[in-house]
Structures are given as structure tokens and as C-alpha cells.
XYZ file of N, CA and C in Angstrom:
753
model
N 0.941 -1.209 -0.045
C -0.034 -0.077 0.302
C 0.808 1.221 -0.177
N 0.532 2.053 -0.906
C 1.426 3.418 -1.120
C 0.989 4.342 0.089
N 1.209 4.129 1.282
C 0.409 5.096 2.464
C 1.171 6.604 2.006
N 2.562 6.506 1.619
C 2.824 8.094 1.115
C 1.713 9.119 0.510
N 1.420 8.427 -0.334
C 0.396 9.065 -1.411
C -1.072 8.945 -1.110
N -1.230 8.152 0.016
C -2.606 8.336 0.633
C -2.756 9.702 1.531
N -1.464 9.722 1.906
C -1.528 10.989 3.091
C -1.402 12.201 2.244
N -0.570 12.073 0.969
C -0.407 13.492 0.607
C -2.158 13.766 -0.120
N -2.742 12.408 -0.794
C -3.945 13.033 -1.069
C -4.744 13.684 -0.460
N -4.725 12.974 0.737
C -5.589 13.544 1.922
C -5.384 14.945 2.230
N -4.293 15.203 2.322
C -3.317 16.733 2.477
C -4.138 17.876 1.496
N -4.043 17.045 0.071
C -4.644 18.104 -0.708
C -6.182 18.190 -0.511
N -6.967 16.861 -0.105
C -8.226 17.149 -0.157
C -8.425 18.498 1.380
N -7.914 18.076 1.994
C -7.997 18.841 3.170
C -8.267 20.422 3.074
N -6.784 20.834 2.319
C -6.992 21.820 1.682
C -7.977 22.536 0.718
N -8.095 21.806 -0.223
C -9.485 22.116 -0.935
C -10.716 22.364 -0.328
N -10.965 21.456 0.768
C -12.100 21.521 1.491
C -12.291 22.673 2.391
N -10.995 22.877 3.219
C -11.112 23.928 4.298
C -10.049 24.905 4.255
N -9.529 25.166 3.188
C -8.690 26.095 3.192
C -9.002 27.490 3.059
N -8.047 28.255 3.473
C -8.534 30.196 3.566
C -7.922 30.707 2.644
N -8.560 31.571 1.671
C -7.765 32.022 0.448
C -7.371 32.908 1.483
N -6.099 33.602 0.468
C -5.188 34.421 0.796
C -4.352 34.995 0.019
N -4.062 36.383 -0.096
C -3.304 36.854 -1.090
C -1.625 36.490 -0.811
N -0.856 36.878 -1.510
C 0.628 36.560 -1.451
C 1.433 37.252 -2.513
N 2.790 37.164 -2.402
C 3.618 37.851 -3.281
C 3.335 38.045 -4.880
N 2.875 36.704 -5.313
C 2.440 36.561 -6.565
C 1.163 36.819 -7.074
N 0.620 37.168 -8.213
C -0.549 37.670 -8.512
C -1.971 36.813 -8.428
N -1.156 35.606 -8.284
C -2.288 34.592 -8.032
C -2.510 34.568 -6.468
N -3.960 34.277 -6.236
C -4.142 33.941 -4.306
C -3.921 32.528 -4.452
N -3.982 32.015 -3.046
C -4.129 30.747 -2.701
C -4.767 30.131 -1.540
N -5.198 29.000 -1.633
C -6.023 28.611 -0.372
C -5.106 27.830 0.031
N -5.044 27.938 1.702
C -4.198 27.501 2.431
C -4.374 27.128 4.103
N -3.762 26.122 4.511
C -4.132 25.754 6.070
C -2.453 25.899 6.781
N -2.934 25.968 7.967
C -1.573 26.232 8.696
C -1.016 24.597 9.580
N 0.162 24.927 9.409
C 0.890 23.601 10.275
C 0.289 22.280 10.003
N 0.443 22.012 8.971
C -0.158 20.483 8.262
C 1.479 19.711 8.418
N 1.199 18.429 8.424
C 2.331 17.342 8.513
C 2.385 16.354 7.692
N 3.418 15.478 7.367
C 3.645 14.386 6.603
C 4.391 13.685 7.244
N 4.456 12.237 7.154
C 5.446 11.386 7.966
C 5.602 10.251 7.017
N 6.814 9.842 6.553
C 6.993 9.197 5.475
C 7.746 8.160 5.890
N 7.444 6.659 5.892
C 8.453 5.880 6.373
C 9.696 5.538 4.808
N 10.887 5.718 4.874
C 11.567 5.525 3.871
C 11.761 3.956 3.568
N 11.255 3.121 4.758
C 11.468 1.844 4.363
C 10.605 0.930 3.479
N 9.293 2.158 3.349
C 8.148 1.598 2.456
C 8.496 1.861 0.813
N 9.843 2.579 0.751
C 9.977 2.873 -0.619
C 10.016 4.567 -0.447
N 10.442 4.764 -2.107
C 11.178 6.032 -2.164
C 10.148 6.905 -2.566
N 9.808 7.865 -1.879
C 8.611 8.851 -1.809
C 8.611 9.689 -3.105
N 8.164 9.002 -3.914
C 8.019 10.016 -5.470
C 6.531 10.150 -5.838
N 5.678 11.016 -5.862
C 4.262 10.454 -6.632
C 4.354 9.985 -7.804
N 3.147 9.068 -7.650
C 3.238 8.164 -8.670
C 1.606 8.447 -9.835
N 0.872 9.255 -8.907
C -0.442 9.496 -9.311
C -0.505 10.734 -10.592
N 1.097 11.126 -10.922
C 1.151 11.953 -12.030
C 2.705 11.833 -12.118
N 3.328 12.020 -13.509
C 4.460 11.853 -13.739
C 5.432 13.013 -12.945
N 6.479 12.529 -12.217
C 7.287 13.604 -11.709
C 8.560 12.997 -12.276
N 9.470 13.831 -12.679
C 10.765 13.747 -13.183
C 11.801 13.707 -11.941
N 12.104 12.317 -11.863
C 13.306 12.248 -10.723
C 14.667 12.940 -11.152
N 14.925 12.791 -12.202
C 16.093 12.993 -12.692
C 16.357 14.657 -12.442
N 15.043 15.419 -12.722
C 15.275 16.990 -12.397
C 15.433 17.133 -10.927
N 14.651 16.244 -9.844
C 14.812 16.652 -8.516
C 16.200 16.141 -8.090
N 16.804 14.728 -8.520
C 18.084 14.570 -8.168
C 19.064 15.739 -8.646
N 19.148 16.578 -9.914
C 20.078 17.326 -9.960
C 19.844 18.580 -9.571
N 18.398 19.037 -8.729
C 18.370 19.905 -7.970
C 18.892 19.658 -6.332
N 18.704 18.518 -5.861
C 19.483 18.262 -4.583
C 20.922 18.084 -4.933
N 21.612 17.848 -5.677
C 23.112 17.835 -6.103
C 23.552 19.166 -6.179
N 22.769 20.152 -6.858
C 23.141 21.634 -6.909
C 22.894 22.011 -5.416
N 22.137 21.673 -4.439
C 22.162 22.447 -3.450
C 23.440 21.838 -2.431
N 23.234 20.076 -2.689
C 24.050 19.490 -1.382
C 25.794 19.852 -1.935
N 26.159 20.532 -3.107
C 27.435 20.593 -3.633
C 27.541 22.204 -3.125
N 26.758 22.921 -2.939
C 26.849 24.329 -2.459
C 26.772 25.149 -3.880
N 26.106 24.948 -4.854
C 26.063 25.601 -5.840
C 25.045 26.526 -6.154
N 24.800 28.021 -6.355
C 24.347 28.710 -6.603
C 23.673 29.505 -8.075
N 24.511 29.122 -8.831
C 24.422 29.591 -10.379
C 23.747 28.542 -10.882
N 23.208 29.025 -12.171
C 21.959 28.323 -12.904
C 22.832 27.630 -13.643
N 24.048 27.183 -14.059
C 24.687 26.387 -15.193
C 24.256 25.145 -14.923
N 24.775 24.330 -13.610
C 24.341 23.054 -13.569
C 23.056 22.906 -13.585
N 21.887 23.773 -13.018
C 20.671 23.509 -13.338
C 20.113 23.488 -14.795
N 20.752 24.533 -15.262
C 20.289 24.185 -17.001
C 20.958 22.993 -17.734
N 22.083 22.514 -17.440
C 22.761 21.262 -18.042
C 21.873 20.450 -17.687
N 20.793 20.379 -16.428
C 20.284 18.866 -16.211
C 18.536 19.416 -16.318
N 18.622 20.268 -17.352
C 17.057 20.838 -17.871
C 15.972 21.051 -16.555
N 16.760 21.905 -15.457
C 16.048 22.298 -14.375
C 15.681 23.695 -14.901
N 14.408 24.326 -15.351
C 14.414 25.578 -15.340
C 13.661 26.536 -14.817
N 13.048 25.695 -13.664
C 11.993 26.654 -12.881
C 12.758 27.808 -11.666
N 14.042 28.040 -12.037
C 14.748 28.738 -11.352
C 14.966 30.115 -12.217
N 14.825 29.632 -12.933
C 15.378 30.910 -14.445
C 14.976 31.981 -14.137
N 13.681 32.506 -14.101
C 12.879 34.003 -13.917
C 13.089 34.682 -12.687
N 14.081 33.961 -11.692
C 14.494 34.552 -10.731
C 15.762 35.026 -10.455
N 16.551 34.495 -11.530
C 18.132 34.754 -11.364
C 18.332 36.092 -11.958
N 19.460 36.821 -11.243
C 20.355 37.848 -12.198
C 21.630 37.034 -12.130
N 21.825 37.734 -13.282
C 23.369 37.513 -14.106
C 23.377 35.738 -13.591
N 22.729 35.049 -14.227
C 22.568 33.646 -14.009
C 23.075 33.091 -12.799
N 22.431 33.892 -11.528
C 23.175 33.382 -10.266
C 21.762 33.951 -9.364
N 21.623 33.030 -8.506
C 20.295 33.394 -7.358
C 21.028 33.677 -6.240
N 22.061 34.120 -5.732
C 22.474 34.425 -4.648
C 22.665 33.535 -3.652
N 22.387 34.024 -2.604
C 22.793 33.092 -0.922
C 21.825 32.206 -0.885
N 21.295 31.345 -1.632
C 20.161 30.544 -1.665
C 20.618 29.315 -0.823
N 20.359 28.183 -1.249
C 20.402 26.895 -0.567
C 21.786 26.394 -0.431
N 22.480 26.285 -1.424
C 23.655 25.616 -1.547
C 24.498 26.454 -0.471
N 24.515 27.754 -1.028
C 25.612 28.763 -0.007
C 25.076 28.455 1.746
N 24.102 28.565 1.869
C 23.256 28.101 3.401
C 24.048 26.945 4.024
N 23.880 25.788 3.058
C 24.234 24.541 3.373
C 25.580 24.187 3.712
N 26.514 24.380 2.695
C 28.009 24.701 2.770
C 28.832 25.713 3.103
N 28.344 26.750 3.114
C 29.002 28.113 3.466
C 28.481 29.027 4.142
N 27.746 28.678 5.289
C 26.614 29.302 6.089
C 27.555 30.537 6.695
N 27.262 31.938 6.671
C 27.824 32.936 7.057
C 29.327 33.210 6.318
N 29.614 32.570 5.281
C 30.605 32.516 4.930
C 31.811 32.009 5.172
N 31.674 30.724 5.890
C 32.503 30.083 6.916
C 32.171 28.916 7.173
N 30.700 28.289 7.179
C 31.072 27.052 8.018
C 29.684 26.066 6.899
N 30.580 24.802 7.157
C 30.055 23.827 6.080
C 28.828 23.085 6.999
N 27.681 23.096 7.141
C 26.634 22.270 7.528
C 26.708 20.815 7.453
N 26.963 20.251 6.432
C 26.669 19.069 5.935
C 27.821 18.323 7.051
N 29.136 18.895 6.950
C 30.431 18.055 7.593
C 29.807 18.356 9.004
N 29.208 19.295 9.652
C 28.978 19.617 10.842
C 27.765 18.571 11.543
N 26.733 18.194 10.542
C 25.732 17.435 10.843
C 26.064 15.955 10.878
N 27.259 15.597 10.011
C 27.521 14.236 9.784
C 28.166 13.979 11.216
N 29.521 14.617 11.624
C 30.070 14.734 12.850
C 29.087 14.555 13.891
N 28.023 15.358 14.391
C 27.093 15.441 15.496
C 26.356 13.983 15.203
N 25.901 13.523 13.977
C 25.253 12.437 14.179
C 26.366 11.067 14.193
N 27.476 11.113 14.005
C 28.093 9.889 14.676
C 28.462 10.059 15.990
N 28.185 10.994 16.741
C 28.562 10.939 18.170
C 27.111 10.938 18.863
N 26.133 10.740 18.291
C 24.935 10.660 18.573
C 24.358 11.893 19.416
N 24.629 12.750 18.593
C 24.319 14.073 19.247
C 22.661 14.424 18.793
N 22.155 15.179 19.766
C 20.916 15.629 19.386
C 20.752 17.247 19.084
N 22.133 17.594 18.491
C 22.331 18.980 17.822
C 22.612 18.769 16.392
N 22.005 17.811 15.647
C 22.609 17.843 14.310
C 21.308 18.650 13.323
N 21.298 19.750 13.546
C 20.604 20.565 12.467
C 21.166 21.383 11.476
N 20.573 21.593 10.276
C 21.007 22.450 9.350
C 19.966 23.449 8.931
N 20.647 24.661 9.154
C 19.587 25.790 9.072
C 19.883 26.765 7.864
N 18.936 26.908 7.185
C 18.744 27.657 5.920
C 18.256 28.919 5.978
N 17.635 29.432 7.121
C 17.067 30.470 7.373
C 18.307 31.518 8.091
N 18.763 32.104 6.882
C 19.679 33.524 7.708
C 19.049 34.926 7.454
N 19.101 35.472 8.411
C 18.005 36.851 8.041
C 19.035 37.844 7.366
N 20.387 37.683 7.643
C 21.396 38.507 7.129
C 21.361 38.664 5.932
N 21.202 37.555 4.962
C 21.328 37.014 3.643
C 20.143 37.339 2.808
N 19.008 37.686 3.752
C 18.058 37.671 2.849
C 17.887 38.466 1.658
N 18.674 39.602 1.585
C 18.525 40.712 0.367
C 19.370 40.350 -0.442
N 20.218 39.320 -0.238
C 21.256 38.803 -1.453
C 20.533 37.452 -1.745
N 19.453 36.877 -1.610
C 18.833 35.892 -2.116
C 17.606 35.988 -3.230
N 17.994 35.351 -4.371
C 16.616 35.714 -5.159
C 15.323 35.365 -4.825
N 15.191 34.248 -4.091
C 13.904 33.790 -3.116
C 14.478 33.403 -2.105
N 13.925 33.793 -0.807
C 14.176 32.888 0.498
C 13.772 31.553 0.357
N 14.492 30.587 1.062
C 14.670 29.485 1.243
C 13.314 29.220 1.628
N 12.161 27.952 1.008
C 11.254 27.529 1.361
C 11.232 26.340 2.356
N 12.138 25.748 2.347
C 12.508 24.941 3.670
C 13.684 25.407 4.539
N 13.178 25.809 5.543
C 14.410 26.661 6.699
C 15.425 25.569 7.655
N 14.527 24.425 7.976
C 15.632 23.269 8.874
C 15.470 22.407 8.617
N 16.801 21.526 8.910
C 16.566 20.148 8.562
C 17.316 19.674 10.068
N 16.145 18.990 10.612
C 16.590 18.378 12.043
C 17.043 17.061 12.008
N 18.088 16.068 12.132
C 18.431 14.898 11.780
C 18.577 14.359 13.471
N 17.518 13.024 13.482
C 17.556 12.325 14.663
C 17.876 10.919 14.085
N 19.120 10.459 15.045
C 19.465 9.052 15.395
C 18.798 8.324 16.245
N 18.069 7.049 15.955
C 17.639 5.935 16.865
C 17.956 4.890 16.469
N 18.955 4.107 17.471
C 19.804 3.031 16.861
C 20.255 3.166 15.860
N 20.081 2.166 14.455
C 20.715 1.906 13.304
C 20.171 2.715 12.379
N 19.328 3.702 12.857
C 18.526 4.329 11.559
C 18.668 5.947 11.652
N 18.320 6.519 10.894
C 18.776 8.223 10.630
C 17.198 8.546 10.399
N 16.477 9.586 11.035
C 15.452 10.172 10.806
C 15.771 11.615 10.520
N 14.916 12.408 9.883
C 15.067 13.665 9.418
C 13.563 14.389 9.517
N 13.681 15.471 9.990
C 12.379 16.467 9.709
C 12.853 17.479 9.495
N 11.853 18.115 8.395
C 12.394 19.216 7.511
C 10.964 19.951 7.528
N 11.220 21.596 7.824
C 10.274 22.608 8.694
C 10.308 23.274 7.145
N 9.130 23.780 6.663
C 8.857 24.612 5.653
C 8.130 25.831 6.259
N 8.659 26.827 5.824
C 7.767 28.384 5.982
C 6.582 28.311 5.069
N 6.801 27.630 3.781
C 6.039 27.947 3.076
C 5.994 26.791 1.761
N 4.939 26.183 1.345
C 5.117 24.826 0.655
C 3.916 25.082 -0.554
N 4.411 24.934 -1.599
C 3.296 24.925 -2.868
C 3.030 23.407 -3.166
N 1.593 23.214 -2.783
C 1.558 21.577 -2.304
C 1.530 20.891 -3.644
N 1.422 20.923 -5.110
C 0.819 20.579 -5.965
C 2.207 20.634 -6.941
N 2.907 21.872 -7.180
C 4.014 21.703 -7.782
C 5.215 21.497 -7.395
N 5.411 22.141 -6.066
C 6.740 22.186 -5.410
C 6.761 21.094 -4.437
N 6.038 20.625 -3.461
C 6.150 19.841 -2.482
C 6.378 18.146 -3.298
N 6.012 17.677 -4.271
C 6.247 16.713 -4.787
C 7.812 16.443 -4.773
N 8.470 17.650 -5.470
C 9.963 17.776 -6.008
C 10.717 17.958 -4.588
N 10.100 19.118 -3.494
C 10.949 18.794 -2.245
C 11.052 17.654 -1.424
N 9.968 16.627 -1.717
C 10.082 15.666 -0.830
C 11.049 14.689 -1.158
N 11.256 14.731 -2.530
C 12.411 14.032 -3.171
C 13.620 14.665 -2.693
N 14.214 15.867 -2.812
C 15.181 16.301 -2.223
C 15.468 16.180 -0.903
N 14.535 16.082 0.131
C 14.514 15.853 1.552
C 15.050 14.408 1.689
N 14.308 13.683 0.772
C 14.618 11.948 0.801
C 15.784 11.705 0.635
N 16.557 12.509 -0.531
C 17.731 12.478 -0.890
C 18.711 13.040 0.118
N 18.506 13.906 0.928
C 19.720 14.376 1.863
C 19.104 13.258 2.890
N 18.383 12.989 3.639
C 18.271 11.887 4.591
C 18.888 10.489 3.977
N 18.965 10.211 2.826
C 19.442 8.911 2.242
C 21.145 9.000 2.203
N 21.612 10.096 1.624
C 22.989 10.472 1.639
C 23.603 10.342 2.972
N 22.708 11.785 3.537
C 23.738 11.654 5.012
C 23.593 10.049 5.781
N 22.507 9.492 5.635
C 22.556 8.284 6.534
C 23.543 7.289 6.088
N 23.894 7.120 4.470
C 25.029 6.357 3.849
C 26.252 6.915 4.645
N 26.559 8.498 4.693
C 28.179 8.658 5.385
C 27.856 8.287 6.739
N 27.169 8.260 7.521
C 26.759 7.817 8.681
C 26.826 6.184 9.142
N 26.927 5.300 7.903
C 26.616 4.206 7.997
C 25.013 3.726 8.853
N 24.332 4.155 8.669
C 22.877 4.351 8.979
C 22.054 3.745 7.928
N 20.496 3.491 8.317
C 19.468 3.081 7.324
C 18.489 4.289 7.471
N 18.398 4.606 6.078
C 17.163 5.968 6.380
C 15.974 5.280 6.670
N 15.263 6.417 7.869
C 14.050 5.902 8.724
C 13.070 6.588 7.914
N 12.698 8.087 8.982
C 11.385 8.083 8.859
C 11.814 9.724 8.286
N 11.152 10.315 7.372
C 11.206 11.538 6.691
C 9.908 12.384 7.093
N 9.815 13.372 8.184
C 8.978 14.475 8.598
C 9.050 15.461 7.805
N 8.008 15.992 7.274
C 7.565 16.949 6.652
C 6.862 18.008 7.188
N 7.087 19.223 7.767
C 6.231 20.082 8.406
C 6.060 21.299 7.698
N 4.699 21.645 7.202
C 4.308 22.743 6.645
C 3.912 23.727 7.416
N 4.346 24.897 7.352
C 3.737 25.960 8.109
C 2.472 26.565 7.392
N 2.870 26.992 6.331
C 1.977 27.768 5.309
C 1.765 26.448 4.046
N 0.735 25.877 3.989
C 0.466 24.642 2.979
C -0.553 25.218 2.297
N -0.329 25.238 1.043
C -1.081 26.127 0.343
C -1.330 25.442 -1.407
N -2.486 25.558 -1.771
C -2.918 25.501 -3.412
C -2.937 26.744 -4.016
N -2.394 27.014 -5.206
C -2.765 28.198 -5.785
C -4.196 28.227 -6.740
N -4.621 29.023 -6.892
C -6.112 29.184 -7.381
C -6.121 28.560 -8.792
N -5.065 28.740 -9.503
C -5.268 28.127 -10.806
C -4.560 26.441 -10.949
N -4.481 26.023 -9.739
C -3.920 24.539 -9.643
C -5.133 23.589 -9.215
N -6.595 24.212 -8.811
C -7.733 23.337 -8.371
C -7.947 22.215 -9.175
N -7.923 22.627 -10.625
C -8.436 21.609 -11.563
C -7.235 20.590 -11.724
N -6.093 20.718 -12.015
C -5.108 19.959 -11.801
C -5.228 19.020 -10.562
N -5.100 19.310 -9.392
C -4.953 18.760 -7.948
C -6.576 17.768 -8.229
N -7.679 18.210 -8.537
C -8.564 17.021 -8.617
C -8.462 16.335 -9.652
N -7.963 16.373 -10.605
C -7.494 15.407 -11.920
C -6.412 14.223 -11.260
N -5.540 14.731 -10.138
C -4.752 13.844 -9.605
C -5.069 13.322 -8.755
N -6.016 13.764 -7.646
C -6.672 13.140 -6.796
C -7.678 11.776 -7.087
N -8.237 12.089 -8.268
C -8.699 10.989 -9.180
C -8.269 9.877 -9.632
N -6.916 10.286 -9.739
C -6.103 8.951 -10.770
C -5.730 7.951 -9.621
N -5.191 6.672 -10.524
C -4.962 5.876 -9.554
C -3.634 5.934 -9.266
N -2.906 5.221 -8.193
C -1.668 5.220 -7.895
C -0.899 4.183 -7.781
N 0.570 3.814 -7.489
C 0.969 2.359 -7.921
C 1.983 2.686 -7.084
N 2.345 1.078 -6.596
C 3.703 0.969 -5.599
C 4.888 1.611 -5.769
N 5.506 2.398 -4.760
C 6.708 3.434 -4.707
C 7.800 2.296 -5.075
N 8.857 3.142 -5.720
C 9.569 2.579 -6.282
C 10.831 2.172 -5.255
N 11.870 2.059 -5.363
C 13.176 1.598 -4.741
C 14.355 2.502 -5.425
N 15.075 3.253 -4.341
C 16.093 4.075 -5.046
C 17.609 3.182 -4.390
N 18.195 3.027 -5.585
C 19.340 2.361 -5.836
C 20.541 3.045 -6.318
N 21.564 2.645 -5.897
C 22.950 3.192 -5.866
C 23.275 4.316 -5.024
N 24.381 4.659 -5.267
C 24.970 5.764 -4.482
C 25.299 7.052 -4.873
N 25.665 8.171 -4.251
C 25.557 9.720 -4.509
C 25.680 9.858 -6.020
N 26.886 9.332 -6.683
C 27.134 9.332 -7.789
C 26.180 8.680 -9.117
N 25.601 7.567 -8.508
C 24.688 6.995 -9.498
C 23.135 6.516 -9.048
N 22.737 7.183 -8.150
C 20.991 7.324 -7.590
C 20.419 7.062 -9.064
N 19.695 5.908 -8.831
C 18.201 5.944 -9.898
C 17.323 5.064 -9.525
N 16.166 4.949 -9.812
C 14.903 4.670 -9.315
C 14.476 2.965 -9.870
N 14.107 2.102 -9.184
C 13.717 0.954 -9.931
C 12.546 0.935 -9.736
N 11.890 0.536 -10.946
C 10.287 0.110 -10.988
C 9.567 1.416 -10.682
N 9.631 2.435 -11.266
C 8.897 3.581 -10.975
C 7.865 3.860 -12.130
N 6.895 3.605 -11.748
C 5.562 3.600 -12.467
C 4.564 4.671 -12.271
N 4.084 5.661 -13.282
C 3.204 6.765 -12.848
C 2.271 7.063 -14.061
N 1.534 7.669 -13.415
C 0.356 8.389 -14.400
C 0.756 9.689 -15.552
N 0.289 9.958 -16.065
C 0.651 10.897 -17.401
C 1.136 12.364 -16.580
N 1.706 13.166 -17.119
C 2.155 14.442 -16.630
C 0.786 15.133 -16.554
N 0.975 15.967 -15.515
C -0.161 17.049 -15.491
C 0.372 18.178 -14.946
N 0.174 19.122 -16.086
C 0.757 20.571 -16.345
C 0.012 21.458 -15.730
N 0.930 22.463 -14.715
C -0.077 23.643 -13.961
C 1.212 24.855 -14.130
N 0.623 25.708 -14.258
C 1.518 27.252 -14.112
C 2.324 27.458 -12.811
N 3.392 27.774 -13.162
C 4.449 28.510 -12.090
C 4.024 29.542 -11.425
N 3.662 29.760 -10.476
C 3.535 31.194 -9.737
C 4.638 32.105 -9.728
N 4.674 33.215 -10.310
C 5.661 34.106 -10.359
C 5.396 35.596 -9.607
């Protein structure tokens, strides 16, 4: 049973039925709910949406772009990831995810830090992406702001806090990125990836995504695939999905 996707569909239905309309920085209003959560057990398979087509390779490229501390568009464009293009200045996005992860305050590598903390069974293994001193130097402030790693015996768990989550377009890809962070750092620590918790402070659907969300909700889903390989060779085994459902990007 694909519990991950049952929970994701339930979240979409909850927002469609109970969401409160709200204005935002874009020209398109949203309906939203406060403080919604998804808890995903990676033992049951890799959490990629199957009720509509998701491009794993694009999410993998975005993950590596962040993990390696990149902030320019070159690597993304080379991997056909184009949703950042409209926000860049001179082909760069400023001090966004990769900078904060690998070069926080121009000096601190948070990946190396959490790996050392996890190996010593510390309760202080957090990556912080919300740096108020750098907000003016970011094309967009980071949507997920904290990653909290928790070791339980031979497993590694991860909770990711989102200040804002575009449920239909953004969250499926952010879930993949988060699962890849958990898997990669677990491997570095010789641990098994366990639970992935996503905490969504502003969980929203754009008004022009309603019909697409309903189409997806009514689509059948399939068993989750398995992530194979290592950092340099990640791939999905047996990923089956329905067709692509296009939706406009809010700018």
C-alpha cells in the first residue's frame, strides 16, 4: 500500500475543502492551511508521486546543486531544470540553499557539521537555511528552513520545516530532495534511512491549480519504487506513474 501518497492526497483534499483564501507576493491567490505534516517511512519505498508524472532526474539534479553548494544556474540548465530561471540575476540566485548549506555566514559547512554530530549520537544535528542577514542577497528566501536529523539506533530520521509549501508543484520535488538528503547523509554515517517528517507551516494550493489537483486526486496510484545506487549513481527501480499534469508556475 502506498501510504505516502494516500496521506498526500488527504492533505490536498483537506486544503481544497477547508483552506482559507489568501493573497501573497504573486499575482495568484492561494487557499491554505496552517501547520500540516506528512510522516513518510522510507522503508516502504522512495517517496515519489505516482498519480502523476514526476521527473526524478530533475529533483536529483536540484538536490546535488544544493548539496554541493552551488548557487548559479549553469548546473541546473545542464540538467534541464528551468523553474529557477526567472528569478536569477546574471545567471545566479545569490546566497540560497547551497550557499547556506555549505558556506553559512561565509565560513561554515553544515553538512560536515551534522555528519560529525550524528556519528557522536548528538541531539544537535541541525542544518539551518534561514539566515536573516542574507535575505537581501537571495533571489528567493529558502522555502524549507531547517533540517533536523535524529538518530535512533541503526536508523537516521529527518524532520524538515517549511515556512511555505506549494503543495501541487513544489512539494513533490521538495519531498524527493529531502529524501535524498536523508539517504545520502545516512550512508555517510553507516545508518539506514528511516522516517522523513515534513512540517508545512503555510501549506497552500494556488487558485489556478484546483482542476489539476482534482485530476490528480482521482488518478490511481502505484507502488513506490526503490532508490538504488550511491550519490554518483542514484536511480529509481520500477517507477510507474500516470501522465504528466501541467500547471502554471506562480511568479
